[in-house]
Amino acid sequence: MEPLKSGDAHAPALLTNLEVMDLLQERLAARSDASSSPPDGTPLSFQSRDWIEQTVFDYLKSSPAGSSEVKLNDMPKLVKTLRREPSVATTASSDTHDVELDESTDNLKGYGLTTAETLQVLNHLPTSLVELHLLVEDLEKRIPEEEKQMEFLRLLAQYSGMDVEEAADGEEEDEEEGADDMEE
């Protein structure tokens, strides 16, 4: 397992919950294989460590990242898409370059998330617009169209296997009317 690393050699590598869970799973499996040899179990000095690792693993397993179907080998592609700046396919000037852009339009889509936002999104795997707005700063300015925001959620759903909660337009209109009635 290779953790996702930033380009700065002095900055600590940020690990997603899925990566930590995978690391803990490897450690717990190795320890369970090795623990069959000592007759009286784990030495007392390591029992606290073992309990902490098992508790953290259990917690992460119950989190959205742990209950999803995301695989570690799929994450770099998803991270690349989340971090890539949104681009417009009409900026190309040469004819051959235009053809390449048309063929790989899906590969050019990006959302321009920061490192921290990418980490939050991967750890929480939002399934609704409300959750997405809580994780991405100024989402309404950066991705103004609601359809693009839903497309973002559907992209996450492809990787996580979780269902996206579709926005209900009728409910929003009813809420606005109810707020107007209360003001009067």
Tab-separated table of C-alpha atoms in Angstrom:
chain	number	residue	atom	x	y	z
A	1	MET	CA	0.000	0.000	0.000
A	2	GLU	CA	1.366	3.383	-0.961
A	3	PRO	CA	-0.273	6.387	0.735
A	4	LEU	CA	-1.264	9.426	-1.287
A	5	LYS	CA	1.577	11.927	-0.804
A	6	SER	CA	1.876	15.629	-1.392
A	7	GLY	CA	4.707	17.013	-3.500
A	8	ASP	CA	6.431	18.729	-0.575
A	9	ALA	CA	9.063	16.519	1.063
A	10	HIS	CA	8.606	18.248	4.431
A	11	ALA	CA	4.819	18.035	4.529
A	12	PRO	CA	3.296	14.976	6.150
A	13	ALA	CA	1.424	12.606	3.855
A	14	LEU	CA	-2.326	12.807	4.275
A	15	LEU	CA	-4.014	9.445	4.539
A	16	THR	CA	-7.646	8.783	3.837
A	17	ASN	CA	-9.733	6.678	6.181
A	18	LEU	CA	-9.667	3.901	3.599
A	19	GLU	CA	-5.862	3.872	3.548
A	20	VAL	CA	-5.653	3.841	7.357
A	21	MET	CA	-8.213	1.052	7.477
A	22	ASP	CA	-6.222	-0.984	4.944
A	23	LEU	CA	-3.012	-0.461	6.934
A	24	LEU	CA	-4.700	-1.486	10.190
A	25	GLN	CA	-6.247	-4.522	8.532
A	26	GLU	CA	-2.806	-5.646	7.354
A	27	ARG	CA	-1.337	-5.134	10.837
A	28	LEU	CA	-4.196	-6.950	12.566
A	29	ALA	CA	-3.977	-9.864	10.125
A	30	ALA	CA	-0.199	-10.132	10.562
A	31	ARG	CA	-0.585	-9.996	14.332
A	32	SER	CA	-3.296	-12.666	14.376
A	33	ASP	CA	-1.051	-14.967	12.319
A	34	ALA	CA	1.903	-14.355	14.647
A	35	SER	CA	-0.169	-14.499	17.841
A	36	SER	CA	-0.803	-18.212	17.461
A	37	SER	CA	2.782	-18.912	18.605
A	38	PRO	CA	2.859	-17.355	22.136
A	39	PRO	CA	0.967	-19.604	24.570
A	40	ASP	CA	-0.240	-16.872	26.950
A	41	GLY	CA	-1.212	-14.261	24.297
A	42	THR	CA	0.079	-10.768	23.720
A	43	PRO	CA	2.496	-9.264	26.231
A	44	LEU	CA	0.849	-6.783	28.577
A	45	SER	CA	2.828	-3.856	27.114
A	46	PHE	CA	1.169	-4.308	23.698
A	47	GLN	CA	-2.419	-4.944	24.799
A	48	SER	CA	-3.274	-1.230	24.825
A	49	ARG	CA	-1.839	-0.784	21.355
A	50	ASP	CA	-3.773	-3.766	20.074
A	51	TRP	CA	-7.004	-2.526	21.640
A	52	ILE	CA	-6.552	0.969	20.144
A	53	GLU	CA	-5.807	-0.397	16.684
A	54	GLN	CA	-8.807	-2.737	16.808
A	55	THR	CA	-11.104	0.042	18.070
A	56	VAL	CA	-9.955	2.469	15.363
A	57	PHE	CA	-10.365	-0.240	12.723
A	58	ASP	CA	-13.908	-1.012	13.934
A	59	TYR	CA	-14.809	2.689	13.898
A	60	LEU	CA	-13.441	3.191	10.383
A	61	LYS	CA	-15.263	0.070	9.209
A	62	SER	CA	-18.546	1.674	10.332
A	63	SER	CA	-17.740	5.007	8.612
A	64	PRO	CA	-18.862	5.817	5.039
A	65	ALA	CA	-15.419	4.961	3.659
A	66	GLY	CA	-15.413	1.610	5.447
A	67	SER	CA	-18.874	0.605	4.358
A	68	SER	CA	-18.330	1.599	0.741
A	69	GLU	CA	-17.038	-0.491	-2.122
A	70	VAL	CA	-14.142	1.860	-2.888
A	71	LYS	CA	-10.913	0.043	-3.628
A	72	LEU	CA	-7.504	1.560	-2.935
A	73	ASN	CA	-6.348	1.045	-6.513
A	74	ASP	CA	-9.299	3.165	-7.779
A	75	MET	CA	-8.517	6.099	-5.498
A	76	PRO	CA	-5.683	7.780	-7.454
A	77	LYS	CA	-7.937	8.173	-10.497
A	78	LEU	CA	-10.723	9.638	-8.357
A	79	VAL	CA	-8.315	11.979	-6.560
A	80	LYS	CA	-6.938	13.168	-9.884
A	81	THR	CA	-10.454	13.972	-11.101
A	82	LEU	CA	-11.402	15.758	-7.875
A	83	ARG	CA	-8.222	17.857	-7.771
A	84	ARG	CA	-8.048	18.710	-11.503
A	85	GLU	CA	-9.176	22.199	-12.351
A	86	PRO	CA	-12.368	22.350	-14.422
A	87	SER	CA	-11.377	22.801	-18.061
A	88	VAL	CA	-13.220	23.800	-21.166
A	89	ALA	CA	-12.713	21.671	-24.278
A	90	THR	CA	-13.028	24.695	-26.589
A	91	THR	CA	-9.674	26.207	-25.555
A	92	ALA	CA	-7.628	24.015	-27.921
A	93	SER	CA	-6.236	25.647	-31.046
A	94	SER	CA	-4.914	22.892	-33.313
A	95	ASP	CA	-7.152	20.495	-35.228
A	96	THR	CA	-5.348	17.379	-33.962
A	97	HIS	CA	-5.542	18.642	-30.397
A	98	ASP	CA	-9.309	19.256	-30.830
A	99	VAL	CA	-9.806	15.635	-31.829
A	100	GLU	CA	-7.899	14.447	-28.762
A	101	LEU	CA	-9.999	16.657	-26.529
A	102	ASP	CA	-13.236	15.418	-28.064
A	103	GLU	CA	-12.212	11.790	-27.553
A	104	SER	CA	-11.220	12.310	-23.916
A	105	THR	CA	-13.795	14.848	-22.733
A	106	ASP	CA	-14.615	12.688	-19.711
A	107	ASN	CA	-10.953	12.641	-18.738
A	108	LEU	CA	-10.798	16.460	-18.758
A	109	LYS	CA	-13.558	17.026	-16.236
A	110	GLY	CA	-12.368	18.228	-12.902
A	111	TYR	CA	-13.692	19.934	-9.809
A	112	GLY	CA	-10.688	21.898	-8.547
A	113	LEU	CA	-10.863	20.734	-4.931
A	114	THR	CA	-8.101	21.569	-2.492
A	115	THR	CA	-6.126	18.816	-0.774
A	116	ALA	CA	-8.140	19.199	2.434
A	117	GLU	CA	-11.470	19.168	0.567
A	118	THR	CA	-10.424	16.072	-1.369
A	119	LEU	CA	-9.518	14.317	1.862
A	120	GLN	CA	-12.842	15.297	3.458
A	121	VAL	CA	-14.824	14.129	0.431
A	122	LEU	CA	-12.987	10.786	0.323
A	123	ASN	CA	-13.483	10.227	4.052
A	124	HIS	CA	-17.163	11.208	4.196
A	125	LEU	CA	-18.304	10.225	0.676
A	126	PRO	CA	-21.284	12.605	0.586
A	127	THR	CA	-24.519	11.356	-0.964
A	128	SER	CA	-26.581	14.563	-0.844
A	129	LEU	CA	-26.117	18.179	-1.835
A	130	VAL	CA	-26.329	19.270	1.809
A	131	GLU	CA	-23.386	17.051	2.745
A	132	LEU	CA	-21.441	18.258	-0.290
A	133	HIS	CA	-22.016	21.920	0.639
A	134	LEU	CA	-20.684	21.199	4.142
A	135	LEU	CA	-17.459	19.673	2.812
A	136	VAL	CA	-16.580	21.986	-0.091
A	137	GLU	CA	-16.031	25.668	0.631
A	138	ASP	CA	-17.988	28.103	-1.559
A	139	LEU	CA	-19.465	25.277	-3.601
A	140	GLU	CA	-22.247	27.483	-4.967
A	141	LYS	CA	-19.600	29.847	-6.424
A	142	ARG	CA	-17.207	27.184	-7.664
A	143	ILE	CA	-19.813	24.829	-9.132
A	144	PRO	CA	-22.842	27.088	-9.584
A	145	GLU	CA	-25.128	24.718	-11.493
A	146	GLU	CA	-27.005	22.208	-9.361
A	147	GLU	CA	-26.790	19.668	-12.181
A	148	LYS	CA	-22.964	19.813	-12.058
A	149	GLN	CA	-23.112	19.317	-8.290
A	150	MET	CA	-25.340	16.269	-8.794
A	151	GLU	CA	-22.893	15.010	-11.436
A	152	PHE	CA	-20.152	15.331	-8.789
A	153	LEU	CA	-22.219	13.224	-6.373
A	154	ARG	CA	-22.887	10.633	-9.085
A	155	LEU	CA	-19.136	10.407	-9.757
A	156	LEU	CA	-18.556	9.667	-6.069
A	157	ALA	CA	-21.383	7.120	-6.159
A	158	GLN	CA	-19.649	5.287	-9.023
A	159	TYR	CA	-16.592	4.802	-6.826
A	160	SER	CA	-18.362	4.225	-3.509
A	161	GLY	CA	-21.331	2.122	-4.585
A	162	MET	CA	-23.679	4.259	-2.447
A	163	ASP	CA	-26.919	5.776	-3.718
A	164	VAL	CA	-27.170	9.510	-4.365
A	165	GLU	CA	-30.029	11.385	-2.731
A	166	GLU	CA	-31.609	13.306	-5.586
A	167	ALA	CA	-32.620	16.918	-4.909
A	168	ALA	CA	-36.380	17.353	-4.707
A	169	ASP	CA	-37.284	20.607	-6.454
A	170	GLY	CA	-40.898	20.530	-5.255
A	171	GLU	CA	-39.874	20.382	-1.604
A	172	GLU	CA	-37.608	23.426	-1.970
A	173	GLU	CA	-40.436	25.477	-3.488
A	174	ASP	CA	-42.811	24.405	-0.694
A	175	GLU	CA	-40.241	25.428	1.929
A	176	GLU	CA	-39.801	28.852	0.313
A	177	GLU	CA	-43.562	29.394	0.225
A	178	GLY	CA	-43.818	28.299	3.872
A	179	ALA	CA	-41.104	30.804	4.827
A	180	ASP	CA	-42.953	33.587	2.998
A	181	ASP	CA	-46.192	32.707	4.808
A	182	MET	CA	-44.452	32.855	8.186
A	183	GLU	CA	-43.087	36.350	7.483
A	184	GLU	CA	-46.599	37.736	6.874
